[in-house]
PDB file of C-alpha atoms in Angstrom:
ATOM      1  CA  SER A  28     152.302 169.540 111.192  1.00  0.00           C
ATOM      2  CA  LYS A  29     153.967 172.977 110.972  1.00  0.00           C
ATOM      3  CA  ARG A  30     151.744 173.927 108.036  1.00  0.00           C
ATOM      4  CA  GLU A  31     148.563 172.784 109.785  1.00  0.00           C
ATOM      5  CA  LEU A  32     149.516 174.632 112.967  1.00  0.00           C
ATOM      6  CA  ARG A  33     149.948 177.854 111.002  1.00  0.00           C
ATOM      7  CA  GLU A  34     146.820 177.429 108.880  1.00  0.00           C
ATOM      8  CA  GLU A  35     144.449 176.238 111.589  1.00  0.00           C
ATOM      9  CA  ALA A  36     145.721 177.991 114.724  1.00  0.00           C
ATOM     10  CA  GLY A  37     147.799 180.842 113.338  1.00  0.00           C
ATOM     11  CA  PHE A  38     151.100 179.875 114.965  1.00  0.00           C
ATOM     12  CA  ILE A  39     154.557 179.482 113.466  1.00  0.00           C
ATOM     13  CA  ALA A  40     156.637 176.942 115.404  1.00  0.00           C
ATOM     14  CA  GLY A  41     160.400 177.191 115.797  1.00  0.00           C
ATOM     15  CA  LYS A  42     160.651 173.533 116.861  1.00  0.00           C
ATOM     16  CA  VAL A  43     158.258 170.635 116.265  1.00  0.00           C
ATOM     17  CA  ARG A  44     158.634 167.043 117.407  1.00  0.00           C
ATOM     18  CA  GLU A  45     156.418 164.018 117.666  1.00  0.00           C
ATOM     19  CA  ILE A  46     156.016 162.961 121.279  1.00  0.00           C
ATOM     20  CA  LYS A  47     153.817 159.907 120.697  1.00  0.00           C
ATOM     21  CA  TYR A  48     151.637 158.248 118.129  1.00  0.00           C
ATOM     22  CA  ILE A  49     148.497 156.407 119.117  1.00  0.00           C
ATOM     23  CA  PHE A  50     146.060 154.069 117.441  1.00  0.00           C
ATOM     24  CA  VAL A  51     142.367 154.881 117.709  1.00  0.00           C
ATOM     25  CA  GLU A  52     140.152 151.948 116.871  1.00  0.00           C
ATOM     26  CA  GLY A  53     136.395 151.744 116.641  1.00  0.00           C
ATOM     27  CA  SER A  54     133.980 149.340 115.027  1.00  0.00           C
ATOM     28  CA  PHE A  55     134.594 150.638 111.522  1.00  0.00           C
ATOM     29  CA  VAL A  56     137.517 153.040 111.795  1.00  0.00           C
ATOM     30  CA  LYS A  57     141.202 152.593 112.562  1.00  0.00           C
ATOM     31  CA  ILE A  58     143.183 155.823 112.770  1.00  0.00           C
ATOM     32  CA  THR A  59     146.732 156.697 113.765  1.00  0.00           C
ATOM     33  CA  GLN A  60     147.028 160.026 115.545  1.00  0.00           C
ATOM     34  CA  HIS A  61     150.334 161.796 116.046  1.00  0.00           C
ATOM     35  CA  LEU A  62     150.738 163.888 119.191  1.00  0.00           C
ATOM     36  CA  ILE A  63     153.031 166.786 118.350  1.00  0.00           C
ATOM     37  CA  LEU A  64     154.863 169.208 120.637  1.00  0.00           C
ATOM     38  CA  ALA A  65     155.374 172.635 119.047  1.00  0.00           C
ATOM     39  CA  GLN A  66     157.724 175.052 120.796  1.00  0.00           C
ATOM     40  CA  ASP A  67     159.074 178.571 120.260  1.00  0.00           C
ATOM     41  CA  LEU A  68     155.730 179.759 118.887  1.00  0.00           C
ATOM     42  CA  LYS A  69     155.095 183.034 117.097  1.00  0.00           C
ATOM     43  CA  LEU A  70     151.595 184.283 116.371  1.00  0.00           C
ATOM     44  CA  ASP A  71     150.594 184.595 112.721  1.00  0.00           C
ATOM     45  CA  LYS A  72     147.234 184.877 110.970  1.00  0.00           C
ATOM     46  CA  PRO A  73     145.148 181.673 110.986  1.00  0.00           C
ATOM     47  CA  GLU A  74     143.595 180.511 107.725  1.00  0.00           C
ATOM     48  CA  PRO A  75     141.227 177.663 108.669  1.00  0.00           C
ATOM     49  CA  GLU A  76     139.004 176.022 106.083  1.00  0.00           C
ATOM     50  CA  GLU A  77     135.413 177.250 106.045  1.00  0.00           C
ATOM     51  CA  THR A  78     134.162 174.047 107.686  1.00  0.00           C
ATOM     52  CA  GLU A  79     136.682 174.178 110.552  1.00  0.00           C
ATOM     53  CA  GLU A  80     135.678 175.706 113.872  1.00  0.00           C
ATOM     54  CA  ILE A  81     138.691 176.018 116.137  1.00  0.00           C
ATOM     55  CA  GLU A  82     138.737 177.742 119.502  1.00  0.00           C
ATOM     56  CA  LEU A  83     142.180 178.389 120.997  1.00  0.00           C
ATOM     57  CA  ILE A  84     142.398 178.565 124.759  1.00  0.00           C
ATOM     58  CA  LYS A  85     145.700 179.453 126.418  1.00  0.00           C
ATOM     59  CA  MET A  86     146.286 178.019 129.899  1.00  0.00           C
ATOM     60  CA  PRO A  87     149.103 176.664 132.038  1.00  0.00           C
ATOM     61  CA  LEU A  88     149.732 172.924 131.748  1.00  0.00           C
ATOM     62  CA  GLY A  89     148.802 172.353 135.397  1.00  0.00           C
ATOM     63  CA  GLU A  90     145.410 173.942 134.813  1.00  0.00           C
ATOM     64  CA  ALA A  91     144.838 171.692 131.794  1.00  0.00           C
ATOM     65  CA  VAL A  92     145.646 168.644 133.952  1.00  0.00           C
ATOM     66  CA  ASN A  93     143.097 169.809 136.544  1.00  0.00           C
ATOM     67  CA  LYS A  94     140.461 170.269 133.831  1.00  0.00           C
ATOM     68  CA  ILE A  95     140.863 166.589 132.906  1.00  0.00           C
ATOM     69  CA  PHE A  96     139.845 165.580 136.419  1.00  0.00           C
ATOM     70  CA  THR A  97     136.940 168.024 136.565  1.00  0.00           C
ATOM     71  CA  ARG A  98     135.728 166.623 133.219  1.00  0.00           C
ATOM     72  CA  GLU A  99     136.125 169.936 131.409  1.00  0.00           C
ATOM     73  CA  ILE A 100     138.564 168.297 128.966  1.00  0.00           C
ATOM     74  CA  ILE A 101     137.109 165.019 127.720  1.00  0.00           C
ATOM     75  CA  THR A 102     138.639 164.291 124.323  1.00  0.00           C
ATOM     76  CA  GLY A 103     140.818 161.180 124.565  1.00  0.00           C
ATOM     77  CA  SER A 104     143.745 162.406 122.475  1.00  0.00           C
ATOM     78  CA  SER A 105     143.760 165.750 124.327  1.00  0.00           C
ATOM     79  CA  ILE A 106     143.786 163.983 127.687  1.00  0.00           C
ATOM     80  CA  LEU A 107     146.615 161.707 126.619  1.00  0.00           C
ATOM     81  CA  GLY A 108     148.673 164.557 125.172  1.00  0.00           C
ATOM     82  CA  ILE A 109     148.247 166.731 128.268  1.00  0.00           C
ATOM     83  CA  LEU A 110     149.185 163.912 130.650  1.00  0.00           C
ATOM     84  CA  ILE A 111     152.229 162.956 128.555  1.00  0.00           C
ATOM     85  CA  LEU A 112     153.405 166.585 128.509  1.00  0.00           C
ATOM     86  CA  ASP A 113     152.882 166.830 132.270  1.00  0.00           C
ATOM     87  CA  LYS A 114     155.044 163.720 132.806  1.00  0.00           C
ATOM     88  CA  MET A 115     157.694 165.059 130.397  1.00  0.00           C
ATOM     89  CA  ARG A 116     157.760 168.327 132.367  1.00  0.00           C
ATOM     90  CA  GLU A 117     158.062 166.388 135.641  1.00  0.00           C
ATOM     91  CA  ARG A 118     161.079 164.493 134.224  1.00  0.00           C
ATOM     92  CA  GLY A 119     162.689 167.688 132.949  1.00  0.00           C
ATOM     93  CA  GLU A 120     162.340 166.644 129.315  1.00  0.00           C
ATOM     94  CA  ILE A 121     160.633 169.895 128.301  1.00  0.00           C
TER      95      ILE A 121
END
């Protein structure tokens, strides 16, 4: 996950930990996704593959939570990750 974060987003993480893994199941596909929390980030140069289009948007966690309810964030794994992080923050775990 550290390598992918650097290559795709251009960040070097001081600490990385898995906060949850989830199963995504469809008619033909069963995938395990790992939700990762990266902390102590330093900006580096991204090196995404030619077929990857990644847009980084920096915002406070509370704003991301609000965007879930205004339907501006609609990807299931993103919604789950944001809500888990919000609960972890509320509990003082991050």
